[in-house]
Coordinates of C-alpha atoms in Angstrom, one line a residue:
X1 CA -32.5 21.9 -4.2
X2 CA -28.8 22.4 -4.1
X3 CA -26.9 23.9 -7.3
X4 CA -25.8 21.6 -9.8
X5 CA -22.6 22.1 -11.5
X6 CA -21.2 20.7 -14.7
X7 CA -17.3 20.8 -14.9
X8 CA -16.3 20.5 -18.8
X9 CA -13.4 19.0 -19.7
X10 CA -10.7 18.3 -22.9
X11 CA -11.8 15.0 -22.3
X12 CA -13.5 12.8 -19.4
X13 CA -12.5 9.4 -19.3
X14 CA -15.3 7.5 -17.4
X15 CA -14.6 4.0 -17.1
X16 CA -18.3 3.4 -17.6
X17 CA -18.5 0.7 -20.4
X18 CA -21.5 2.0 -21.3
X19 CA -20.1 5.5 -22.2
X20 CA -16.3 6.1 -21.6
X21 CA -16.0 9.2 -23.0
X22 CA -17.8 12.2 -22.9
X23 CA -16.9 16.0 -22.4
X24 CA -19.3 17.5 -19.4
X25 CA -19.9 16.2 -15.9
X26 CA -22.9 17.2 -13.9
X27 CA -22.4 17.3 -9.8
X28 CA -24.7 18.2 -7.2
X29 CA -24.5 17.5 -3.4
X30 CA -21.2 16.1 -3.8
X31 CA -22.4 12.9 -6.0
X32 CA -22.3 12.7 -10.1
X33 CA -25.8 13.5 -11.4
X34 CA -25.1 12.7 -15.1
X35 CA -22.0 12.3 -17.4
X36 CA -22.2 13.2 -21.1
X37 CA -22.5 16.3 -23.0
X38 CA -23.8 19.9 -22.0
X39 CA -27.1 19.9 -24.0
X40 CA -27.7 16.8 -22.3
X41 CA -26.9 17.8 -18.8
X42 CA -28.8 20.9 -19.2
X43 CA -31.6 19.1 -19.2
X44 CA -31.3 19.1 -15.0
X45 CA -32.4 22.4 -15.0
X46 CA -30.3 25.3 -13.5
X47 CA -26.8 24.9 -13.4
X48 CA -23.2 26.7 -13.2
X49 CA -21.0 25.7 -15.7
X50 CA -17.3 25.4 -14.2
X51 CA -14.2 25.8 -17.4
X52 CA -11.6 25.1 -14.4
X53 CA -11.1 21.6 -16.2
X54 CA -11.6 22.9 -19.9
X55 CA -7.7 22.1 -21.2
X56 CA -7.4 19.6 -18.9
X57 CA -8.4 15.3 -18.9
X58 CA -10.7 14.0 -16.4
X59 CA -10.7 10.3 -14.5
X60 CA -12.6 8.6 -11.6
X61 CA -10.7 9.4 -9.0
X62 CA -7.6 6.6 -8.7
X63 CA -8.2 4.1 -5.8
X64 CA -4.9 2.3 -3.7
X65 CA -5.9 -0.9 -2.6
X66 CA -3.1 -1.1 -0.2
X67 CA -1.0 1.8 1.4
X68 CA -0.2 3.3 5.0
X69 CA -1.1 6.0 6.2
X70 CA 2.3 5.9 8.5
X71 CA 4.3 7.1 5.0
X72 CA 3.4 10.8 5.8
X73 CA 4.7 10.4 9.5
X74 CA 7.7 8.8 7.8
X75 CA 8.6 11.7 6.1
X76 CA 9.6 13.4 9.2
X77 CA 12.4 10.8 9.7
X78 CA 15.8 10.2 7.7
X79 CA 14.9 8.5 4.2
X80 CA 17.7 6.2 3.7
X81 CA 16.2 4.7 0.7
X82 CA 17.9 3.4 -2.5
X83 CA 15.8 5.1 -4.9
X84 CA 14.9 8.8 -5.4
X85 CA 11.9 10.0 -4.0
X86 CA 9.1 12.8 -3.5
X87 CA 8.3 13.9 0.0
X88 CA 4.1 15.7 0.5
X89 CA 5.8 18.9 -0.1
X90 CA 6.9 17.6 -3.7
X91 CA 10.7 17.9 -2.9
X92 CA 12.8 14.8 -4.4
X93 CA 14.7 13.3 -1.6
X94 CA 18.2 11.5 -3.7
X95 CA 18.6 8.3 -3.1
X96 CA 21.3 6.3 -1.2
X97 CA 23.5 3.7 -2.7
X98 CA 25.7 2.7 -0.1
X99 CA 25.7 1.7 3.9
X100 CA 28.4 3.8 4.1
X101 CA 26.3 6.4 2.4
X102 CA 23.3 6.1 5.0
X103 CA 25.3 6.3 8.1
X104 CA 26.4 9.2 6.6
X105 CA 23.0 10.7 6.0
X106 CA 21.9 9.5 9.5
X107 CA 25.4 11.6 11.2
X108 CA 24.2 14.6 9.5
X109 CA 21.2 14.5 11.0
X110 CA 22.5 13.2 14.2
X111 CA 24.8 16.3 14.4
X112 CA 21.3 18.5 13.9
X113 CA 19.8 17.2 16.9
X114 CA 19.8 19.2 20.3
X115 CA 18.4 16.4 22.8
X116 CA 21.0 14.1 23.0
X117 CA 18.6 11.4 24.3
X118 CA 16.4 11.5 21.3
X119 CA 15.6 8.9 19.4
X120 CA 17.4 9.1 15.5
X121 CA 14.6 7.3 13.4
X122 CA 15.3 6.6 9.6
X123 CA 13.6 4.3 7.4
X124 CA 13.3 2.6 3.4
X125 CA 16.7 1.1 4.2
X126 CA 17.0 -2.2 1.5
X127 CA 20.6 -3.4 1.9
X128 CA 19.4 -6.4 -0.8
X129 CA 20.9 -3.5 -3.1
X130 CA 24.0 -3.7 -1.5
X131 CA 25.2 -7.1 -2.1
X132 CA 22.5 -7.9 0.3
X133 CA 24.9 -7.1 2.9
X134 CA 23.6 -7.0 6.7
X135 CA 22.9 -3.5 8.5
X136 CA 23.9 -4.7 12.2
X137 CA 24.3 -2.5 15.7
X138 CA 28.2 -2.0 14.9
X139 CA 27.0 0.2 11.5
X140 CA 24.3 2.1 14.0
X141 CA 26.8 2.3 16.5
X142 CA 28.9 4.6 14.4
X143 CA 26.3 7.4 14.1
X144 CA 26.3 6.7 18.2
X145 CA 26.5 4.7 20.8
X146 CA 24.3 6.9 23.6
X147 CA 21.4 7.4 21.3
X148 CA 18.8 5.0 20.3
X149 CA 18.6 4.5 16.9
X150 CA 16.4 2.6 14.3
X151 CA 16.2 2.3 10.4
X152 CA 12.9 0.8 9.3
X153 CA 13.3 -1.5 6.4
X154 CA 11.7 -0.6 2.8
X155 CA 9.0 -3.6 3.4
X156 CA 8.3 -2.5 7.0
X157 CA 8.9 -6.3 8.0
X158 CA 12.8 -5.4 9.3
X159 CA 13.9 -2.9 11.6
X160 CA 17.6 -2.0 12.1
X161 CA 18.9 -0.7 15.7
X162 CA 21.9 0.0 17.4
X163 CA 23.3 -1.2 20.7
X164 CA 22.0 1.8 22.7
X165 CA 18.3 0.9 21.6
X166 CA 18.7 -3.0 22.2
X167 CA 20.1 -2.3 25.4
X168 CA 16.5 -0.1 26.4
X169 CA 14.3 -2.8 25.3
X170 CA 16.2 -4.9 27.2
X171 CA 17.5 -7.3 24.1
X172 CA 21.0 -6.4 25.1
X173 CA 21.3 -9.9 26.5
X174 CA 22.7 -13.7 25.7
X175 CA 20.4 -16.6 26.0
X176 CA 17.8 -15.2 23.1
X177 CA 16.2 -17.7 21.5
X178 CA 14.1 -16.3 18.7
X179 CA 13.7 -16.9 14.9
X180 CA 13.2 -12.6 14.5
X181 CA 16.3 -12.0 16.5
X182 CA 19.6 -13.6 14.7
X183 CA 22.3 -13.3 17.0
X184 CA 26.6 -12.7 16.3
X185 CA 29.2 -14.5 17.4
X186 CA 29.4 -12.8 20.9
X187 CA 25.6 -14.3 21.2
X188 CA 24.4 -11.3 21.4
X189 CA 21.7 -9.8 18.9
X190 CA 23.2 -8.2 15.6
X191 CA 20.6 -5.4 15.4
X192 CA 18.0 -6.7 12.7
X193 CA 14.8 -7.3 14.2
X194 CA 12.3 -9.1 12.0
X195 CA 8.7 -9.1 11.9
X196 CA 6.7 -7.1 14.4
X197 CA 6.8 -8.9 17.7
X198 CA 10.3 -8.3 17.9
X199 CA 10.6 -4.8 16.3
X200 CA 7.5 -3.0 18.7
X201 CA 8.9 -3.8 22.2
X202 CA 12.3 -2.0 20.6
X203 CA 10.4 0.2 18.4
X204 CA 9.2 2.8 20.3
X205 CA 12.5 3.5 22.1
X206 CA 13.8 4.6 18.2
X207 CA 10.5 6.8 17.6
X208 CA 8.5 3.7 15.9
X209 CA 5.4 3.5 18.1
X210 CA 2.5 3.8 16.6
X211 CA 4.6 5.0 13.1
X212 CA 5.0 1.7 13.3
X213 CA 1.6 0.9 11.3
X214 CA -0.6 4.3 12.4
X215 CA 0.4 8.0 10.9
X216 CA -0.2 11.0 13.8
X217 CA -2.6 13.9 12.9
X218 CA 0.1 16.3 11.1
X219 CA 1.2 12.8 9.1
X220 CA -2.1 12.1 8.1
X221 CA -2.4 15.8 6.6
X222 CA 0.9 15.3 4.7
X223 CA 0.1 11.7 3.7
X224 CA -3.2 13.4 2.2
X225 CA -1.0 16.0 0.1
X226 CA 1.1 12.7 -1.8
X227 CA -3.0 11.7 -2.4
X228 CA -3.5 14.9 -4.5
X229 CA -0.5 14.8 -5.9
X230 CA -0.9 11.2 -7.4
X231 CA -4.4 11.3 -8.4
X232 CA -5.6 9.7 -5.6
X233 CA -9.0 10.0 -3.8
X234 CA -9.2 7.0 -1.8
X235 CA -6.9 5.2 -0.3
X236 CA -6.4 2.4 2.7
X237 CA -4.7 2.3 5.6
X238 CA -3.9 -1.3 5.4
X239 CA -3.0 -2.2 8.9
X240 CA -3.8 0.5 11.3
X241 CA -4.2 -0.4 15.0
X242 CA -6.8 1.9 15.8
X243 CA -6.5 2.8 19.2
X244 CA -9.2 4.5 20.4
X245 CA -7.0 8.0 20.7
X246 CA -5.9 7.2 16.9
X247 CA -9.3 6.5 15.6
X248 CA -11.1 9.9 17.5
X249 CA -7.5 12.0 15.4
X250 CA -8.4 9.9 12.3
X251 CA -11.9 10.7 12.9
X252 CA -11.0 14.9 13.4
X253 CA -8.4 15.4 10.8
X254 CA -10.7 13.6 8.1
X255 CA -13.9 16.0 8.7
X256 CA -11.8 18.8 8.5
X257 CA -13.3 21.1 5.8
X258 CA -10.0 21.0 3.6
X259 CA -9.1 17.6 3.8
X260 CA -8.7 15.6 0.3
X261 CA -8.8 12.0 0.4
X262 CA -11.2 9.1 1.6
X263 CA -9.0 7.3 4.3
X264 CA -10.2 3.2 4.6
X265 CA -8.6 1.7 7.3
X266 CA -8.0 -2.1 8.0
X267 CA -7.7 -3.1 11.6
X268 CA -4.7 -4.7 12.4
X269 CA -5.2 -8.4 13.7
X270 CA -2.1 -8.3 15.8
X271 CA -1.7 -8.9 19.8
X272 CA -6.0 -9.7 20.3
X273 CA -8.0 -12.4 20.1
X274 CA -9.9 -13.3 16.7
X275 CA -13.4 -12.8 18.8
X276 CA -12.0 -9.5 20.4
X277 CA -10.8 -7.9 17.2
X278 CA -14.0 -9.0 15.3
X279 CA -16.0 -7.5 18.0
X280 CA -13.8 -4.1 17.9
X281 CA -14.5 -3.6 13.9
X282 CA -18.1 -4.5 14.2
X283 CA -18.0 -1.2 17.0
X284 CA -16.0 0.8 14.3
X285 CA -17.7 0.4 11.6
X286 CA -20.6 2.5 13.3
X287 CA -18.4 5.2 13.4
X288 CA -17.5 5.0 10.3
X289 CA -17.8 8.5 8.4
X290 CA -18.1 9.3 4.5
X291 CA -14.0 9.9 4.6
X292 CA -13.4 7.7 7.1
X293 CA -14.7 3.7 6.5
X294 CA -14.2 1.8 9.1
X295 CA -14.7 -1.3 9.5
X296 CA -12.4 -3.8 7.7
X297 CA -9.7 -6.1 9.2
X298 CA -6.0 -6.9 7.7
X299 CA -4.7 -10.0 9.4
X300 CA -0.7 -11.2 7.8
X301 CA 0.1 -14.6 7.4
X302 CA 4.0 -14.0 6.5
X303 CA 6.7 -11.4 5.8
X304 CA 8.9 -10.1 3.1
X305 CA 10.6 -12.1 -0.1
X306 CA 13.5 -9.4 0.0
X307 CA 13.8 -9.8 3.7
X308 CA 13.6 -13.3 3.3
X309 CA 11.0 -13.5 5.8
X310 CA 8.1 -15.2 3.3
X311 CA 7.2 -18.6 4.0
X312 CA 8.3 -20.6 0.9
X313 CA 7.4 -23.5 -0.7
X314 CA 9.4 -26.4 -1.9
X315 CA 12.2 -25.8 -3.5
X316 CA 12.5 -22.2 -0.8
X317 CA 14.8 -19.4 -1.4
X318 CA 16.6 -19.5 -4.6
X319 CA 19.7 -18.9 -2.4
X320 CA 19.1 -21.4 0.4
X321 CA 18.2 -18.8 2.8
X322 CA 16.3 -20.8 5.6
X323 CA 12.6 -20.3 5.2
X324 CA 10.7 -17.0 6.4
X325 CA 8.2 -16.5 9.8
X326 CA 4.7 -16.9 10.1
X327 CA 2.8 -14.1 11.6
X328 CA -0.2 -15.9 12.3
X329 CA -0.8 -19.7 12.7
X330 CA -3.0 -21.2 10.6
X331 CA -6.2 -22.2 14.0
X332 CA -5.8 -18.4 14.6
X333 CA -6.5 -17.5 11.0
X334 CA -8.9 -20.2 10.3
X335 CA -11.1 -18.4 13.7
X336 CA -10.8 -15.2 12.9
X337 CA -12.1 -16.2 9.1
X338 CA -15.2 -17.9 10.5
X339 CA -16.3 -14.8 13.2
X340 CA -15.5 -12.4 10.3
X341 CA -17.8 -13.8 7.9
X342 CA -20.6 -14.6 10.4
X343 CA -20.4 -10.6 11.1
X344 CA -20.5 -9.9 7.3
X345 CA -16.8 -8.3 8.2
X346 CA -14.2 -8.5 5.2
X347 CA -10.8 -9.8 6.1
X348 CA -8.0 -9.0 3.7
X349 CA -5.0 -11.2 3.7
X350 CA -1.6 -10.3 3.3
X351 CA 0.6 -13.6 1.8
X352 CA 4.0 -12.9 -0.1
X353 CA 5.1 -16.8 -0.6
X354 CA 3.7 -19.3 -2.1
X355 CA 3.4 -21.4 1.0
X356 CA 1.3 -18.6 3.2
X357 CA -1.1 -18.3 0.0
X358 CA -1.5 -22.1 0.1
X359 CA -2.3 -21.9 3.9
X360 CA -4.9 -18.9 3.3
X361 CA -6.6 -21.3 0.5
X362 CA -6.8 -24.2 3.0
X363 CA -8.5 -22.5 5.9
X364 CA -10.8 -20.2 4.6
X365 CA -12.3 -22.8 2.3
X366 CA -13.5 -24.9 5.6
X367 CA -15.0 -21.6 6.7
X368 CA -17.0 -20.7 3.9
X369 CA -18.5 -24.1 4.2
X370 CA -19.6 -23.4 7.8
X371 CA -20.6 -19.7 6.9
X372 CA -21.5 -19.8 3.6
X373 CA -21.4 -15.8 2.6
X374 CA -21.8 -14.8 -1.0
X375 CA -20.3 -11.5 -2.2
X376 CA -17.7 -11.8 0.6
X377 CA -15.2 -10.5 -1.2
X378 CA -12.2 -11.3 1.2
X379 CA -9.0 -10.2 -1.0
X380 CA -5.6 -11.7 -0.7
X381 CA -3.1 -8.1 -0.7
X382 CA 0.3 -9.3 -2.3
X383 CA 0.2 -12.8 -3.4
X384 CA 3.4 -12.7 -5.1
X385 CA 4.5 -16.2 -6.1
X386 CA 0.6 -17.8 -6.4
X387 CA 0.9 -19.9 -9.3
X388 CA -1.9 -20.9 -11.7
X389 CA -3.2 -23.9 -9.2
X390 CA -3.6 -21.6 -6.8
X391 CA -5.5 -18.8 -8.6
X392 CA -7.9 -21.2 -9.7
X393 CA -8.4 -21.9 -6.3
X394 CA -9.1 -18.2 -5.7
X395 CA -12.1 -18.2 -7.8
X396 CA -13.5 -21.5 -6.6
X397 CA -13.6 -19.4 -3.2
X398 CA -15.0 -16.5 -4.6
X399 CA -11.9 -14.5 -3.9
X400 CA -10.1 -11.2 -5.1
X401 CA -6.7 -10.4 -5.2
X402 CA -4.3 -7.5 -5.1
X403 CA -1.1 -8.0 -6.5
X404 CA 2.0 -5.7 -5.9
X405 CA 2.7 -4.4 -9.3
X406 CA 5.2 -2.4 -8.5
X407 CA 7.6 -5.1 -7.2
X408 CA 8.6 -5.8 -10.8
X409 CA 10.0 -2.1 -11.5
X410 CA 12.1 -2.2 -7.5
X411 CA 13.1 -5.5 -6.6
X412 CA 12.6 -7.5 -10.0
X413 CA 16.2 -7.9 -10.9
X414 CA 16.9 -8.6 -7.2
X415 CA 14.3 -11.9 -7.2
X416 CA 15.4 -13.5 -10.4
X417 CA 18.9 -13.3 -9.4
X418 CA 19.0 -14.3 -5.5
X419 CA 15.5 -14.5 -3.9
X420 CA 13.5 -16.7 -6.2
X421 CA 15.4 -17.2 -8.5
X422 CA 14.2 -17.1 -13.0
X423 CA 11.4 -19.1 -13.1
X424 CA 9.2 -17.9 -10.5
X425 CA 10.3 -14.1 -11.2
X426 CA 8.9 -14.3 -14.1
X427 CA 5.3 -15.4 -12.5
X428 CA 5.5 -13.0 -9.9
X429 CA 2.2 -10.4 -9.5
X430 CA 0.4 -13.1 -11.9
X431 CA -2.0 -10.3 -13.5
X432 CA -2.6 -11.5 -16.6
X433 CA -3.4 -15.2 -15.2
X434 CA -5.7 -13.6 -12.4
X435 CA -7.6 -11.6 -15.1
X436 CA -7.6 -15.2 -17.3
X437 CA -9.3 -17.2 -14.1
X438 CA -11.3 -14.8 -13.6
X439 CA -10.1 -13.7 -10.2
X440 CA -11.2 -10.0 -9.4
X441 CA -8.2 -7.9 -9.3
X442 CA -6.5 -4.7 -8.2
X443 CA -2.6 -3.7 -8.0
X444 CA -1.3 -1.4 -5.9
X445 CA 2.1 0.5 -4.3
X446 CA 1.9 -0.5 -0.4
X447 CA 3.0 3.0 -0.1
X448 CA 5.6 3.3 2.0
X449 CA 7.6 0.2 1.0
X450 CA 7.3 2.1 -2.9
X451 CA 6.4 5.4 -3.8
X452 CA 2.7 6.1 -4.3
X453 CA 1.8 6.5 -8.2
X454 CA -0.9 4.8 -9.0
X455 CA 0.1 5.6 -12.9
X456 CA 3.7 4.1 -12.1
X457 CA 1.6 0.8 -10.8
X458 CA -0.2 0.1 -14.0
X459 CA 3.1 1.4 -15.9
X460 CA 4.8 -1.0 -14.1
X461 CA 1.8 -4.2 -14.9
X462 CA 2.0 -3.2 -18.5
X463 CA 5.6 -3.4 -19.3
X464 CA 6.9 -5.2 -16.4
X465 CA 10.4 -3.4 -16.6
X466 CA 12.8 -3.9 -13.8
X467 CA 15.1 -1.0 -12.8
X468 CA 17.6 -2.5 -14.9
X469 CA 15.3 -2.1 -18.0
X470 CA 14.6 -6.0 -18.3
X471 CA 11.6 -7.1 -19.4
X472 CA 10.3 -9.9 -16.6
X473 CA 7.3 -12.0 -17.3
X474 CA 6.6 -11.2 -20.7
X475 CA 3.5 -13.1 -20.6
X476 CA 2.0 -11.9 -17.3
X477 CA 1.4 -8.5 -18.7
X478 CA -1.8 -6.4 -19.5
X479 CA -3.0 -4.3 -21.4
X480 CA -3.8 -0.2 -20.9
X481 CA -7.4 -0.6 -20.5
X482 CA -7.0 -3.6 -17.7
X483 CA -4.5 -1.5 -16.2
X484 CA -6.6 1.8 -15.3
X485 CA -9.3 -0.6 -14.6
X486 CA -6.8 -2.2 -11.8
X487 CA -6.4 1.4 -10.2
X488 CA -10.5 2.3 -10.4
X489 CA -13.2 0.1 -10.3
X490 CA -10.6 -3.2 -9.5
X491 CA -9.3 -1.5 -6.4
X492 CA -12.9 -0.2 -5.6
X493 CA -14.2 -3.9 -5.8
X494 CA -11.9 -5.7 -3.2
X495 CA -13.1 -2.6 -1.0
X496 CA -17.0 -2.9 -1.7
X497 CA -17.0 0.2 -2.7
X498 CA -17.8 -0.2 -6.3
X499 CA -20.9 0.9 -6.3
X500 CA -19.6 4.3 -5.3
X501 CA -16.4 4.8 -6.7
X502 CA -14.5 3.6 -9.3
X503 CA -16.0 5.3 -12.7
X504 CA -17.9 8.3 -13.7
X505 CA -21.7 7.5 -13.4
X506 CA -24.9 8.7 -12.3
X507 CA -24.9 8.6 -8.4
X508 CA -21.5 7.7 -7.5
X509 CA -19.4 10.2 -5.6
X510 CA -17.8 13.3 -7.7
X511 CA -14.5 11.9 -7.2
X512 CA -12.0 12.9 -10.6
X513 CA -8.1 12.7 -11.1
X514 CA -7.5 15.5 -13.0
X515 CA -4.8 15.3 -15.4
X516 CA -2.7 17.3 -17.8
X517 CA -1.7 14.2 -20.2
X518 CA -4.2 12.0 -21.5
X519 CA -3.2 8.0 -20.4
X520 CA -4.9 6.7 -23.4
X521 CA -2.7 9.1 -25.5
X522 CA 0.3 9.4 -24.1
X523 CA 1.7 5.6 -24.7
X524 CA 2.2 2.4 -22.1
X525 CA 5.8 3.1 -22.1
X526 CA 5.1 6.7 -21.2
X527 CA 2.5 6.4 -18.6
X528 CA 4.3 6.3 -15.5
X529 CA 4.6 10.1 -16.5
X530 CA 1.4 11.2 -16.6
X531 CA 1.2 15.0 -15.2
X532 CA -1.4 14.9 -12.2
X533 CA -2.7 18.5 -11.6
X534 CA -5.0 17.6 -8.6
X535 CA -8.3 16.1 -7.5
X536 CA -12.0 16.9 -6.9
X537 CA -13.2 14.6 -3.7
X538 CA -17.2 15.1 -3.6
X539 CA -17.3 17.9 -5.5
X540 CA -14.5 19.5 -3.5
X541 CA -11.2 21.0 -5.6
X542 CA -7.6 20.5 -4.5
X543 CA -5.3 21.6 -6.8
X544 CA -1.2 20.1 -6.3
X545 CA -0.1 23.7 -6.9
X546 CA -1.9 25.0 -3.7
X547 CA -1.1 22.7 -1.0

């Protein structure tokens, strides 16, 4: 029998409705064997008893329901993002506030580079900050005109290049005739690139190939460190392609001995058939490994409110923007529901407007009727405008959702003022109504578009601050308690994982955030600052301090 260990703790908060707090947890083989208090533990026979955690609080460890793995390959690149922000290594990167400001950022790194054919690649550019004016191949060119360059957007729906990079894939051209690809008054494109079967063809002349939704080996280690650093021990790659060389380095970096987090990937349903990518998972998923799940598939039905590439309903953009791109048609969707659920494969969906929600709702209900699949679980990631009709809706279908939280805090002030305008900013990441109907629910960061934290997430659900300090949707928020549910046992839910993760119980995995502030102590407004001082992944310790 292997040795049992019981880590005390200040405090263990458990999530477990049948005992939320206790002060010892006993491990053994990498799984809980009992939470509660030493002379009960004991009773397990021989044990070590670990003090590591003595001053310090203990949670399940904190679940992301939607983030990218590509955010620690990212970091590699020029952040040109509005906001300040922590890189793996825990160095805060400032923000930048102007274009002018970013080209300047991208010629000092321009001027570092000793290939002058390599490709300058930045990315979290937003220019919705900046008057929502347009980044176009003129503001690239400055940096300069013989080297490719590309900015990925924030929302990872946009991508910015200069002439040099349309010219190499072969855009340089009059005669386009393509909603993704506005053109100027030369008719020739202006640089922005939207959605992702414009941006890949240029993207990997700009060093966006597979960073493009995958993270390479070294970026998956790094993207690992920001998961110990945040509390997090799993975590999804929502929207990885999987190629079979990605999947055998996701498969190697992921058993190696050190290596902190449980990765769940999502494979992309881009560029293959609904049949073909159904098959593919259905061959993953026997691969899958204990930090590695395959075996789940993220198909998109639109893009980004911001980038104004959401499909809107009635009345459409609050400033008459013409209406976003569909990703995927609704036949394409509606086959790829039906194959998925036949092969007991979950599908999660992402929808931003109101109008690809609505389109999700109409074709998966036909498919449940011809595959009738209880506990199928399939989660719609976003769902930004869905308003009260369309919950409902949810739970008739037996659906979960994942709502971007965060959104309020970065982009609030942005969508009540020019995207969506008052009325249905104030709606937006309906929490409280999805808790209300009865939907199951998770929130989330979609990590890179916002900084992973999944304590600024349910900070951000709570008080539903924007970064101008208004309070927006005063009566879509939550409360604490549904808030740390959201980032546990809610995220581990739409995963089915629930039974494993999610709470501190008898036979799920030893997976703990380990904090120095207590969140039930410390106060809603002040919880976006809770101190993280590491994790334990199946019994396993990673301090912040030593990575």
């Amino acid at each position: 029998m292997n040795e049992v260990t019981i880590f005390a703790a200040r405090k263990i908060i458990t999530m477990n409705p049948n005992r939320p707090i206790v002060s010892h947890v006993a491990v053994r083989e990498g799984r809980i064997l009992g939470a509660g208090d030493l002379f009960e533990l004991e009773s397990w026979g021989a044990y070590r008893l670990d003090e590591t955690f003595a001053d310090k609080i203990l949670m399940p460890g904190l679940v992301e329901g939607h983030a990218h793995t590509m955010e620690g390959t990212l970091w590699r690149y020029v952040y040109c993002g509005f906001f300040d922000r922590a890189d793996p290594d825990g160095k805060v990167w400032s923000g930048v506030r102007t274009i002018d400001a970013i080209i300047e950022r991208l010629e000092e790194a321009e001027r570092a580079m000793d290939d002058p054919d390599a490709p300058l690649s930045g990315w979290s550019l937003d220019p919705i900050y900046m008057d929502n004016t347009r980044v176009s191949r003129a503001d690239l060119d400055r940096v300069s005109t013989t080297r490719p360059i590309g900015v990925l957007h924030a929302s990872g729906h946009i991508l910015n290049v200069n002439t040099k990079a349309l010219e190499l894939g072969g855009l340089l051209k009059t005669g386009i005739n393509h909603n993704g690809i506005p053109l100027g008054d030369d008719g020739l494109p202006t640089g922005e690139l939207f959605g992702p079967e414009t941006m890949t063809p240029v993207g990997v002349h700009v060093g966006f190939n597979r960073s493009l939704t995958d993270s390479d080996e070294q970026g998956l280690r790094d993207f690992a460190k920001l998961c110990v650093r945040t509390g997090v021990t799993t975590i999804t790659d929502l929207a990885a392609r999987l190629e079979d060389d990605a999947v055998a380095s996701m498969l190697s970096v992921t058993g190696e001995d050190d290596f902190p987090a449980r990765i769940v990937p999502l494979q992309f349903f881009m560029g293959a058939t609904p049949k073909d990518t159904v098959e593919k998972v259905v061959k993953l998923k026997a691969k899958a490994t204990d930090r590695l799940r395959l075996g789940r598939i993220k198909a998109v039905a639109d893009g980004s409110i911001q980038g104004f590439s959401a499909r809107m309903r009635w009345p459409g953009y609050y400033n008459g923007a013409p209406n976003g791109l569909w990703y995927t048609a609704p036949e394409q969707l509606a086959e790829l529901y039906r194959l998925a659920l036949a092969a007991g494969v979950q599908v999660h969906t992402h929808t931003n407007g109101d109008e690809a929600t609505e389109m999700v709702l109409d074709v998966l209900g036909p498919a449940l009727k011809d595959v009738p699949s209880p506990n199928h679980r399939f989660t719609l990631q976003h769902c930004q405008l869905a308003d009260a009709a369309q919950f409902r809706r949810m739970k008739e279908l037996d659906m979960c959702v994942n709502l971007f939280a965060n959104h309020h805090f970065y982009w609030g002030d942005e969508h009540y003022r020019l995207t969506v305008g008052p009325e249905r900013a104030l709606r937006m990441n309906a929490c409280r109504t999805a808790l209300e109907t009865g939907v199951p629910m998770a929130i989330h960061s979609d990590a890179p578009v916002t900084p992973l934290g999944p304590f600024f997430t349910a900070w951000s659900a709570i008080t539903r601050l924007t970064a101008s300090g208004r309070t927006q949707g005063e009566y879509e928020k939550i409360g604490l308690n549904e808030a740390l549910s959201a980032i546990t046992l809610g995220a581990a839910y739409t995963l089915h994982m629930d039974d494993e993760i999610g709470s501190i119980e008898v036979g799920k995995k030893a997976d703990f955030a380990v904090l120095l502030d207590d969140p039930t102590e410390i106060g809603e407004a002040n919880l976006k600052d809770v101190q993280v001082w590491g994790t334990v992944l199946g019994g396993r310790i990673f301090p912040a301090s030593e990575l």
